[in-house]
PDB file of N, CA and C in Angstrom:
ATOM      1  N   MET A   1      12.087  10.280   6.388  1.00  0.00           N
ATOM      2  CA  MET A   1      11.529  11.546   6.859  1.00  0.00           C
ATOM      3  C   MET A   1      12.625  12.515   7.279  1.00  0.00           C
ATOM      4  N   ALA A   2      13.854  12.039   7.399  1.00  0.00           N
ATOM      5  CA  ALA A   2      14.946  12.921   7.796  1.00  0.00           C
ATOM      6  C   ALA A   2      15.628  13.566   6.589  1.00  0.00           C
ATOM      7  N   ASP A   3      15.319  13.114   5.392  1.00  0.00           N
ATOM      8  CA  ASP A   3      15.920  13.669   4.178  1.00  0.00           C
ATOM      9  C   ASP A   3      15.547  15.146   4.059  1.00  0.00           C
ATOM     10  N   PRO A   4      16.517  16.023   3.834  1.00  0.00           N
ATOM     11  CA  PRO A   4      16.229  17.458   3.751  1.00  0.00           C
ATOM     12  C   PRO A   4      15.207  17.820   2.670  1.00  0.00           C
ATOM     13  N   GLN A   5      15.236  17.124   1.533  1.00  0.00           N
ATOM     14  CA  GLN A   5      14.255  17.414   0.478  1.00  0.00           C
ATOM     15  C   GLN A   5      12.847  17.025   0.923  1.00  0.00           C
ATOM     16  N   VAL A   6      12.730  15.895   1.601  1.00  0.00           N
ATOM     17  CA  VAL A   6      11.423  15.459   2.099  1.00  0.00           C
ATOM     18  C   VAL A   6      10.916  16.448   3.137  1.00  0.00           C
ATOM     19  N   ARG A   7      11.791  16.881   4.019  1.00  0.00           N
ATOM     20  CA  ARG A   7      11.404  17.842   5.066  1.00  0.00           C
ATOM     21  C   ARG A   7      10.963  19.176   4.453  1.00  0.00           C
ATOM     22  N   ALA A   8      11.624  19.593   3.386  1.00  0.00           N
ATOM     23  CA  ALA A   8      11.269  20.852   2.728  1.00  0.00           C
ATOM     24  C   ALA A   8       9.869  20.769   2.117  1.00  0.00           C
ATOM     25  N   VAL A   9       9.563  19.647   1.504  1.00  0.00           N
ATOM     26  CA  VAL A   9       8.221  19.461   0.938  1.00  0.00           C
ATOM     27  C   VAL A   9       7.196  19.385   2.060  1.00  0.00           C
ATOM     28  N   LYS A  10       7.534  18.657   3.108  1.00  0.00           N
ATOM     29  CA  LYS A  10       6.623  18.483   4.246  1.00  0.00           C
ATOM     30  C   LYS A  10       6.231  19.836   4.855  1.00  0.00           C
ATOM     31  N   GLU A  11       7.162  20.773   4.884  1.00  0.00           N
ATOM     32  CA  GLU A  11       6.876  22.090   5.452  1.00  0.00           C
ATOM     33  C   GLU A  11       5.886  22.890   4.616  1.00  0.00           C
ATOM     34  N   ARG A  12       5.729  22.503   3.340  1.00  0.00           N
ATOM     35  CA  ARG A  12       4.789  23.214   2.460  1.00  0.00           C
ATOM     36  C   ARG A  12       3.407  22.563   2.439  1.00  0.00           C
ATOM     37  N   VAL A  13       3.240  21.509   3.217  1.00  0.00           N
ATOM     38  CA  VAL A  13       1.975  20.768   3.238  1.00  0.00           C
ATOM     39  C   VAL A  13       1.156  21.190   4.442  1.00  0.00           C
ATOM     40  N   GLU A  14      -0.121  21.424   4.190  1.00  0.00           N
ATOM     41  CA  GLU A  14      -1.044  21.756   5.276  1.00  0.00           C
ATOM     42  C   GLU A  14      -2.110  20.667   5.332  1.00  0.00           C
ATOM     43  N   LEU A  15      -2.257  20.063   6.483  1.00  0.00           N
ATOM     44  CA  LEU A  15      -3.261  19.026   6.692  1.00  0.00           C
ATOM     45  C   LEU A  15      -4.469  19.666   7.352  1.00  0.00           C
ATOM     46  N   VAL A  16      -5.636  19.498   6.701  1.00  0.00           N
ATOM     47  CA  VAL A  16      -6.858  20.107   7.213  1.00  0.00           C
ATOM     48  C   VAL A  16      -7.905  19.012   7.401  1.00  0.00           C
ATOM     49  N   ALA A  17      -8.405  18.875   8.608  1.00  0.00           N
ATOM     50  CA  ALA A  17      -9.460  17.891   8.878  1.00  0.00           C
ATOM     51  C   ALA A  17     -10.774  18.380   8.279  1.00  0.00           C
ATOM     52  N   ASP A  18     -11.558  17.448   7.759  1.00  0.00           N
ATOM     53  CA  ASP A  18     -12.842  17.793   7.156  1.00  0.00           C
ATOM     54  C   ASP A  18     -13.878  16.780   7.626  1.00  0.00           C
ATOM     55  N   ARG A  19     -14.800  17.221   8.447  1.00  0.00           N
ATOM     56  CA  ARG A  19     -15.832  16.321   8.998  1.00  0.00           C
ATOM     57  C   ARG A  19     -16.681  15.674   7.905  1.00  0.00           C
ATOM     58  N   GLN A  20     -16.802  16.311   6.756  1.00  0.00           N
ATOM     59  CA  GLN A  20     -17.591  15.731   5.668  1.00  0.00           C
ATOM     60  C   GLN A  20     -16.988  14.420   5.163  1.00  0.00           C
ATOM     61  N   LEU A  21     -15.711  14.210   5.419  1.00  0.00           N
ATOM     62  CA  LEU A  21     -15.067  12.970   5.000  1.00  0.00           C
ATOM     63  C   LEU A  21     -15.275  11.846   6.007  1.00  0.00           C
ATOM     64  N   MET A  22     -15.859  12.141   7.138  1.00  0.00           N
ATOM     65  CA  MET A  22     -16.087  11.125   8.172  1.00  0.00           C
ATOM     66  C   MET A  22     -17.367  10.355   7.854  1.00  0.00           C
ATOM     67  N   ASP A  23     -17.260   9.469   6.894  1.00  0.00           N
ATOM     68  CA  ASP A  23     -18.385   8.680   6.417  1.00  0.00           C
ATOM     69  C   ASP A  23     -18.187   7.236   6.867  1.00  0.00           C
ATOM     70  N   PRO A  24     -19.049   6.716   7.741  1.00  0.00           N
ATOM     71  CA  PRO A  24     -18.893   5.330   8.206  1.00  0.00           C
ATOM     72  C   PRO A  24     -18.890   4.312   7.063  1.00  0.00           C
ATOM     73  N   ALA A  25     -19.542   4.646   5.954  1.00  0.00           N
ATOM     74  CA  ALA A  25     -19.575   3.722   4.819  1.00  0.00           C
ATOM     75  C   ALA A  25     -18.249   3.725   4.054  1.00  0.00           C
ATOM     76  N   ALA A  26     -17.452   4.772   4.235  1.00  0.00           N
ATOM     77  CA  ALA A  26     -16.149   4.878   3.568  1.00  0.00           C
ATOM     78  C   ALA A  26     -15.159   5.517   4.535  1.00  0.00           C
ATOM     79  N   PRO A  27     -14.793   4.798   5.599  1.00  0.00           N
ATOM     80  CA  PRO A  27     -13.998   5.396   6.671  1.00  0.00           C
ATOM     81  C   PRO A  27     -12.567   5.772   6.291  1.00  0.00           C
ATOM     82  N   ARG A  28     -12.077   5.292   5.156  1.00  0.00           N
ATOM     83  CA  ARG A  28     -10.702   5.600   4.754  1.00  0.00           C
ATOM     84  C   ARG A  28     -10.653   6.484   3.521  1.00  0.00           C
ATOM     85  N   SER A  29     -11.719   7.219   3.258  1.00  0.00           N
ATOM     86  CA  SER A  29     -11.725   8.092   2.094  1.00  0.00           C
ATOM     87  C   SER A  29     -10.781   9.262   2.319  1.00  0.00           C
ATOM     88  N   GLY A  30     -10.423   9.918   1.228  1.00  0.00           N
ATOM     89  CA  GLY A  30      -9.514  11.051   1.350  1.00  0.00           C
ATOM     90  C   GLY A  30      -9.660  12.014   0.202  1.00  0.00           C
ATOM     91  N   PHE A  31      -9.399  13.255   0.474  1.00  0.00           N
ATOM     92  CA  PHE A  31      -9.448  14.317  -0.527  1.00  0.00           C
ATOM     93  C   PHE A  31      -8.114  15.046  -0.483  1.00  0.00           C
ATOM     94  N   VAL A  32      -7.493  15.197  -1.635  1.00  0.00           N
ATOM     95  CA  VAL A  32      -6.209  15.894  -1.736  1.00  0.00           C
ATOM     96  C   VAL A  32      -6.362  17.036  -2.727  1.00  0.00           C
ATOM     97  N   GLN A  33      -5.900  18.200  -2.309  1.00  0.00           N
ATOM     98  CA  GLN A  33      -5.889  19.356  -3.201  1.00  0.00           C
ATOM     99  C   GLN A  33      -4.474  19.913  -3.209  1.00  0.00           C
ATOM    100  N   VAL A  34      -3.945  20.136  -4.401  1.00  0.00           N
ATOM    101  CA  VAL A  34      -2.586  20.641  -4.560  1.00  0.00           C
ATOM    102  C   VAL A  34      -2.654  21.944  -5.330  1.00  0.00           C
ATOM    103  N   THR A  35      -2.005  22.971  -4.782  1.00  0.00           N
ATOM    104  CA  THR A  35      -1.896  24.253  -5.473  1.00  0.00           C
ATOM    105  C   THR A  35      -0.432  24.454  -5.827  1.00  0.00           C
ATOM    106  N   LEU A  36      -0.176  24.595  -7.119  1.00  0.00           N
ATOM    107  CA  LEU A  36       1.185  24.766  -7.593  1.00  0.00           C
ATOM    108  C   LEU A  36       1.641  26.210  -7.425  1.00  0.00           C
ATOM    109  N   ARG A  37       2.930  26.425  -7.528  1.00  0.00           N
ATOM    110  CA  ARG A  37       3.475  27.769  -7.365  1.00  0.00           C
ATOM    111  C   ARG A  37       2.905  28.753  -8.377  1.00  0.00           C
ATOM    112  N   ASP A  38       2.540  28.251  -9.552  1.00  0.00           N
ATOM    113  CA  ASP A  38       1.986  29.147 -10.577  1.00  0.00           C
ATOM    114  C   ASP A  38       0.492  29.404 -10.381  1.00  0.00           C
ATOM    115  N   GLY A  39      -0.080  28.890  -9.292  1.00  0.00           N
ATOM    116  CA  GLY A  39      -1.477  29.143  -8.958  1.00  0.00           C
ATOM    117  C   GLY A  39      -2.449  28.087  -9.433  1.00  0.00           C
ATOM    118  N   ARG A  40      -2.012  27.188 -10.306  1.00  0.00           N
ATOM    119  CA  ARG A  40      -2.921  26.122 -10.754  1.00  0.00           C
ATOM    120  C   ARG A  40      -3.225  25.202  -9.587  1.00  0.00           C
ATOM    121  N   SER A  41      -4.452  24.670  -9.593  1.00  0.00           N
ATOM    122  CA  SER A  41      -4.889  23.812  -8.500  1.00  0.00           C
ATOM    123  C   SER A  41      -5.439  22.508  -9.064  1.00  0.00           C
ATOM    124  N   PHE A  42      -5.104  21.421  -8.408  1.00  0.00           N
ATOM    125  CA  PHE A  42      -5.575  20.089  -8.798  1.00  0.00           C
ATOM    126  C   PHE A  42      -6.110  19.399  -7.551  1.00  0.00           C
ATOM    127  N   SER A  43      -7.142  18.579  -7.731  1.00  0.00           N
ATOM    128  CA  SER A  43      -7.686  17.862  -6.585  1.00  0.00           C
ATOM    129  C   SER A  43      -8.092  16.456  -7.001  1.00  0.00           C
ATOM    130  N   HIS A  44      -8.165  15.597  -6.002  1.00  0.00           N
ATOM    131  CA  HIS A  44      -8.585  14.216  -6.229  1.00  0.00           C
ATOM    132  C   HIS A  44      -9.275  13.702  -4.967  1.00  0.00           C
ATOM    133  N   PHE A  45     -10.401  13.022  -5.158  1.00  0.00           N
ATOM    134  CA  PHE A  45     -11.133  12.403  -4.052  1.00  0.00           C
ATOM    135  C   PHE A  45     -11.113  10.902  -4.258  1.00  0.00           C
ATOM    136  N   THR A  46     -10.733  10.163  -3.217  1.00  0.00           N
ATOM    137  CA  THR A  46     -10.780   8.703  -3.235  1.00  0.00           C
ATOM    138  C   THR A  46     -11.761   8.261  -2.168  1.00  0.00           C
ATOM    139  N   ARG A  47     -12.863   7.685  -2.585  1.00  0.00           N
ATOM    140  CA  ARG A  47     -13.871   7.215  -1.631  1.00  0.00           C
ATOM    141  C   ARG A  47     -13.398   5.947  -0.930  1.00  0.00           C
ATOM    142  N   TYR A  48     -12.837   5.029  -1.708  1.00  0.00           N
ATOM    143  CA  TYR A  48     -12.382   3.759  -1.139  1.00  0.00           C
ATOM    144  C   TYR A  48     -10.897   3.580  -1.431  1.00  0.00           C
ATOM    145  N   ALA A  49     -10.116   3.481  -0.401  1.00  0.00           N
ATOM    146  CA  ALA A  49      -8.673   3.320  -0.552  1.00  0.00           C
ATOM    147  C   ALA A  49      -8.349   1.981  -1.207  1.00  0.00           C
ATOM    148  N   SER A  50      -7.229   1.936  -1.900  1.00  0.00           N
ATOM    149  CA  SER A  50      -6.766   0.679  -2.490  1.00  0.00           C
ATOM    150  C   SER A  50      -6.576  -0.353  -1.390  1.00  0.00           C
ATOM    151  N   GLY A  51      -7.024  -1.561  -1.679  1.00  0.00           N
ATOM    152  CA  GLY A  51      -6.869  -2.645  -0.720  1.00  0.00           C
ATOM    153  C   GLY A  51      -8.078  -2.861   0.162  1.00  0.00           C
ATOM    154  N   THR A  52      -9.088  -2.001   0.046  1.00  0.00           N
ATOM    155  CA  THR A  52     -10.315  -2.223   0.812  1.00  0.00           C
ATOM    156  C   THR A  52     -11.210  -3.184   0.024  1.00  0.00           C
ATOM    157  N   LYS A  53     -12.235  -3.694   0.675  1.00  0.00           N
ATOM    158  CA  LYS A  53     -13.106  -4.658  -0.021  1.00  0.00           C
ATOM    159  C   LYS A  53     -13.822  -4.009  -1.204  1.00  0.00           C
ATOM    160  N   GLU A  54     -14.035  -2.704  -1.135  1.00  0.00           N
ATOM    161  CA  GLU A  54     -14.698  -1.993  -2.232  1.00  0.00           C
ATOM    162  C   GLU A  54     -13.742  -1.684  -3.386  1.00  0.00           C
ATOM    163  N   ASN A  55     -12.451  -1.721  -3.111  1.00  0.00           N
ATOM    164  CA  ASN A  55     -11.437  -1.402  -4.116  1.00  0.00           C
ATOM    165  C   ASN A  55     -10.243  -2.343  -3.921  1.00  0.00           C
ATOM    166  N   PRO A  56     -10.460  -3.639  -4.159  1.00  0.00           N
ATOM    167  CA  PRO A  56      -9.413  -4.620  -3.860  1.00  0.00           C
ATOM    168  C   PRO A  56      -8.196  -4.483  -4.772  1.00  0.00           C
ATOM    169  N   LEU A  57      -7.069  -4.932  -4.252  1.00  0.00           N
ATOM    170  CA  LEU A  57      -5.841  -4.952  -5.038  1.00  0.00           C
ATOM    171  C   LEU A  57      -5.844  -6.167  -5.953  1.00  0.00           C
ATOM    172  N   ASN A  58      -5.268  -6.004  -7.144  1.00  0.00           N
ATOM    173  CA  ASN A  58      -5.099  -7.167  -8.012  1.00  0.00           C
ATOM    174  C   ASN A  58      -3.843  -7.927  -7.559  1.00  0.00           C
ATOM    175  N   THR A  59      -3.584  -9.062  -8.151  1.00  0.00           N
ATOM    176  CA  THR A  59      -2.473  -9.906  -7.728  1.00  0.00           C
ATOM    177  C   THR A  59      -1.136  -9.183  -7.817  1.00  0.00           C
ATOM    178  N   ASP A  60      -0.910  -8.435  -8.894  1.00  0.00           N
ATOM    179  CA  ASP A  60       0.360  -7.723  -9.040  1.00  0.00           C
ATOM    180  C   ASP A  60       0.548  -6.690  -7.930  1.00  0.00           C
ATOM    181  N   ALA A  61      -0.515  -5.990  -7.568  1.00  0.00           N
ATOM    182  CA  ALA A  61      -0.425  -4.981  -6.507  1.00  0.00           C
ATOM    183  C   ALA A  61      -0.192  -5.630  -5.147  1.00  0.00           C
ATOM    184  N   VAL A  62      -0.834  -6.771  -4.901  1.00  0.00           N
ATOM    185  CA  VAL A  62      -0.608  -7.494  -3.639  1.00  0.00           C
ATOM    186  C   VAL A  62       0.838  -7.964  -3.580  1.00  0.00           C
ATOM    187  N   ASN A  63       1.335  -8.500  -4.678  1.00  0.00           N
ATOM    188  CA  ASN A  63       2.724  -8.965  -4.711  1.00  0.00           C
ATOM    189  C   ASN A  63       3.694  -7.812  -4.453  1.00  0.00           C
ATOM    190  N   ALA A  64       3.443  -6.655  -5.022  1.00  0.00           N
ATOM    191  CA  ALA A  64       4.311  -5.491  -4.800  1.00  0.00           C
ATOM    192  C   ALA A  64       4.289  -5.077  -3.330  1.00  0.00           C
ATOM    193  N   LYS A  65       3.109  -5.102  -2.721  1.00  0.00           N
ATOM    194  CA  LYS A  65       2.994  -4.748  -1.305  1.00  0.00           C
ATOM    195  C   LYS A  65       3.738  -5.762  -0.439  1.00  0.00           C
ATOM    196  N   VAL A  66       3.593  -7.034  -0.775  1.00  0.00           N
ATOM    197  CA  VAL A  66       4.285  -8.094  -0.044  1.00  0.00           C
ATOM    198  C   VAL A  66       5.801  -7.891  -0.128  1.00  0.00           C
ATOM    199  N   ARG A  67       6.293  -7.551  -1.333  1.00  0.00           N
ATOM    200  CA  ARG A  67       7.731  -7.313  -1.485  1.00  0.00           C
ATOM    201  C   ARG A  67       8.188  -6.183  -0.564  1.00  0.00           C
ATOM    202  N   ASP A  68       7.441  -5.089  -0.548  1.00  0.00           N
ATOM    203  CA  ASP A  68       7.808  -3.947   0.299  1.00  0.00           C
ATOM    204  C   ASP A  68       7.860  -4.315   1.774  1.00  0.00           C
ATOM    205  N   LEU A  69       6.916  -5.141   2.212  1.00  0.00           N
ATOM    206  CA  LEU A  69       6.811  -5.474   3.637  1.00  0.00           C
ATOM    207  C   LEU A  69       7.724  -6.627   4.064  1.00  0.00           C
ATOM    208  N   MET A  70       7.854  -7.632   3.203  1.00  0.00           N
ATOM    209  CA  MET A  70       8.573  -8.837   3.608  1.00  0.00           C
ATOM    210  C   MET A  70      10.048  -8.845   3.250  1.00  0.00           C
ATOM    211  N   ALA A  71      10.428  -8.243   2.140  1.00  0.00           N
ATOM    212  CA  ALA A  71      11.821  -8.305   1.687  1.00  0.00           C
ATOM    213  C   ALA A  71      12.813  -7.775   2.725  1.00  0.00           C
ATOM    214  N   PRO A  72      12.498  -6.681   3.440  1.00  0.00           N
ATOM    215  CA  PRO A  72      13.457  -6.233   4.447  1.00  0.00           C
ATOM    216  C   PRO A  72      13.674  -7.250   5.578  1.00  0.00           C
ATOM    217  N   VAL A  73      12.709  -8.128   5.782  1.00  0.00           N
ATOM    218  CA  VAL A  73      12.801  -9.117   6.867  1.00  0.00           C
ATOM    219  C   VAL A  73      13.349 -10.448   6.355  1.00  0.00           C
ATOM    220  N   LEU A  74      12.765 -10.941   5.268  1.00  0.00           N
ATOM    221  CA  LEU A  74      13.138 -12.260   4.760  1.00  0.00           C
ATOM    222  C   LEU A  74      14.223 -12.219   3.689  1.00  0.00           C
ATOM    223  N   GLY A  75      14.429 -11.065   3.083  1.00  0.00           N
ATOM    224  CA  GLY A  75      15.337 -10.962   1.946  1.00  0.00           C
ATOM    225  C   GLY A  75      14.564 -11.156   0.653  1.00  0.00           C
ATOM    226  N   ALA A  76      15.117 -10.617  -0.429  1.00  0.00           N
ATOM    227  CA  ALA A  76      14.424 -10.637  -1.726  1.00  0.00           C
ATOM    228  C   ALA A  76      14.189 -12.045  -2.245  1.00  0.00           C
ATOM    229  N   GLU A  77      15.184 -12.893  -2.132  1.00  0.00           N
ATOM    230  CA  GLU A  77      15.060 -14.248  -2.674  1.00  0.00           C
ATOM    231  C   GLU A  77      13.974 -15.055  -1.968  1.00  0.00           C
ATOM    232  N   ARG A  78      13.982 -15.028  -0.651  1.00  0.00           N
ATOM    233  CA  ARG A  78      12.968 -15.778   0.106  1.00  0.00           C
ATOM    234  C   ARG A  78      11.583 -15.175  -0.108  1.00  0.00           C
ATOM    235  N   THR A  79      11.515 -13.858  -0.207  1.00  0.00           N
ATOM    236  CA  THR A  79      10.228 -13.204  -0.449  1.00  0.00           C
ATOM    237  C   THR A  79       9.658 -13.651  -1.786  1.00  0.00           C
ATOM    238  N   GLU A  80      10.487 -13.684  -2.819  1.00  0.00           N
ATOM    239  CA  GLU A  80      10.011 -14.127  -4.138  1.00  0.00           C
ATOM    240  C   GLU A  80       9.553 -15.583  -4.085  1.00  0.00           C
ATOM    241  N   ALA A  81      10.243 -16.408  -3.316  1.00  0.00           N
ATOM    242  CA  ALA A  81       9.852 -17.814  -3.176  1.00  0.00           C
ATOM    243  C   ALA A  81       8.485 -17.927  -2.518  1.00  0.00           C
ATOM    244  N   VAL A  82       8.248 -17.122  -1.469  1.00  0.00           N
ATOM    245  CA  VAL A  82       6.937 -17.133  -0.795  1.00  0.00           C
ATOM    246  C   VAL A  82       5.857 -16.668  -1.767  1.00  0.00           C
ATOM    247  N   ILE A  83       6.111 -15.589  -2.473  1.00  0.00           N
ATOM    248  CA  ILE A  83       5.120 -15.067  -3.436  1.00  0.00           C
ATOM    249  C   ILE A  83       4.781 -16.132  -4.466  1.00  0.00           C
ATOM    250  N   GLN A  84       5.803 -16.759  -5.012  1.00  0.00           N
ATOM    251  CA  GLN A  84       5.571 -17.780  -6.038  1.00  0.00           C
ATOM    252  C   GLN A  84       4.732 -18.921  -5.488  1.00  0.00           C
ATOM    253  N   ARG A  85       5.040 -19.356  -4.289  1.00  0.00           N
ATOM    254  CA  ARG A  85       4.310 -20.479  -3.713  1.00  0.00           C
ATOM    255  C   ARG A  85       2.876 -20.109  -3.320  1.00  0.00           C
ATOM    256  N   VAL A  86       2.697 -18.935  -2.768  1.00  0.00           N
ATOM    257  CA  VAL A  86       1.349 -18.513  -2.392  1.00  0.00           C
ATOM    258  C   VAL A  86       0.487 -18.315  -3.642  1.00  0.00           C
ATOM    259  N   ASN A  87       1.089 -17.770  -4.700  1.00  0.00           N
ATOM    260  CA  ASN A  87       0.333 -17.565  -5.935  1.00  0.00           C
ATOM    261  C   ASN A  87      -0.026 -18.870  -6.641  1.00  0.00           C
ATOM    262  N   THR A  88       0.590 -19.951  -6.214  1.00  0.00           N
ATOM    263  CA  THR A  88       0.280 -21.263  -6.806  1.00  0.00           C
ATOM    264  C   THR A  88      -0.162 -22.251  -5.730  1.00  0.00           C
ATOM    265  N   LEU A  89      -0.869 -21.764  -4.726  1.00  0.00           N
ATOM    266  CA  LEU A  89      -1.319 -22.624  -3.620  1.00  0.00           C
ATOM    267  C   LEU A  89      -2.125 -23.828  -4.105  1.00  0.00           C
ATOM    268  N   GLU A  90      -2.876 -23.626  -5.170  1.00  0.00           N
ATOM    269  CA  GLU A  90      -3.700 -24.727  -5.680  1.00  0.00           C
ATOM    270  C   GLU A  90      -2.857 -25.921  -6.091  1.00  0.00           C
ATOM    271  N   GLU A  91      -1.605 -25.679  -6.429  1.00  0.00           N
ATOM    272  CA  GLU A  91      -0.706 -26.748  -6.879  1.00  0.00           C
ATOM    273  C   GLU A  91       0.113 -27.334  -5.731  1.00  0.00           C
ATOM    274  N   LEU A  92       0.033 -26.743  -4.546  1.00  0.00           N
ATOM    275  CA  LEU A  92       0.829 -27.182  -3.399  1.00  0.00           C
ATOM    276  C   LEU A  92       0.200 -28.427  -2.782  1.00  0.00           C
ATOM    277  N   SER A  93       1.001 -29.471  -2.653  1.00  0.00           N
ATOM    278  CA  SER A  93       0.466 -30.726  -2.119  1.00  0.00           C
ATOM    279  C   SER A  93       0.358 -30.708  -0.594  1.00  0.00           C
ATOM    280  N   ASP A  94       1.197 -29.900   0.076  1.00  0.00           N
ATOM    281  CA  ASP A  94       1.203 -29.855   1.535  1.00  0.00           C
ATOM    282  C   ASP A  94       1.593 -28.443   1.973  1.00  0.00           C
ATOM    283  N   VAL A  95       0.707 -27.774   2.667  1.00  0.00           N
ATOM    284  CA  VAL A  95       0.937 -26.387   3.077  1.00  0.00           C
ATOM    285  C   VAL A  95       2.161 -26.259   3.987  1.00  0.00           C
ATOM    286  N   ARG A  96       2.551 -27.343   4.633  1.00  0.00           N
ATOM    287  CA  ARG A  96       3.747 -27.300   5.490  1.00  0.00           C
ATOM    288  C   ARG A  96       5.012 -26.989   4.704  1.00  0.00           C
ATOM    289  N   ARG A  97       4.955 -27.129   3.399  1.00  0.00           N
ATOM    290  CA  ARG A  97       6.117 -26.812   2.560  1.00  0.00           C
ATOM    291  C   ARG A  97       6.388 -25.304   2.514  1.00  0.00           C
ATOM    292  N   LEU A  98       5.440 -24.514   2.962  1.00  0.00           N
ATOM    293  CA  LEU A  98       5.647 -23.057   3.038  1.00  0.00           C
ATOM    294  C   LEU A  98       6.498 -22.660   4.242  1.00  0.00           C
ATOM    295  N   ARG A  99       6.455 -23.459   5.295  1.00  0.00           N
ATOM    296  CA  ARG A  99       7.111 -23.102   6.554  1.00  0.00           C
ATOM    297  C   ARG A  99       8.581 -22.713   6.412  1.00  0.00           C
ATOM    298  N   PRO A 100       9.396 -23.430   5.672  1.00  0.00           N
ATOM    299  CA  PRO A 100      10.815 -23.033   5.574  1.00  0.00           C
ATOM    300  C   PRO A 100      11.020 -21.638   5.006  1.00  0.00           C
ATOM    301  N   PHE A 101      10.085 -21.158   4.217  1.00  0.00           N
ATOM    302  CA  PHE A 101      10.225 -19.837   3.620  1.00  0.00           C
ATOM    303  C   PHE A 101       9.775 -18.716   4.544  1.00  0.00           C
ATOM    304  N   LEU A 102       9.042 -19.077   5.588  1.00  0.00           N
ATOM    305  CA  LEU A 102       8.477 -18.072   6.493  1.00  0.00           C
ATOM    306  C   LEU A 102       9.187 -18.007   7.827  1.00  0.00           C
ATOM    307  N   THR A 103      10.106 -18.915   8.070  1.00  0.00           N
ATOM    308  CA  THR A 103      10.827 -18.906   9.347  1.00  0.00           C
ATOM    309  C   THR A 103      12.260 -18.460   9.104  1.00  0.00           C
ATOM    310  N   MET A 104      12.832 -17.911  10.143  1.00  0.00           N
ATOM    311  CA  MET A 104      14.205 -17.400  10.037  1.00  0.00           C
ATOM    312  C   MET A 104      15.205 -18.482  10.367  1.00  0.00           C
TER     313      MET A 104
END
């Protein structure tokens, strides 16, 4: 967020609350509208965010999210080992074999 290019873009963004989006059935919905410098406008509405029960992530997307969250803590190699083992839990003879990959 301290990058000058990111800050420049951030200054051109206006966040507007919309009570119509406050739907208890879809509490994480969102509407984005972008107006380009040439006047063209684009919009997108997402009723159910990725990763919710209504819009679940597939295995590849979960693995990518895990890499983003765990690699800075465990390192890339250990993170890949955890992913591989979790993705093959059915073949694991003893869940305690995961412990070395999750502890520092």
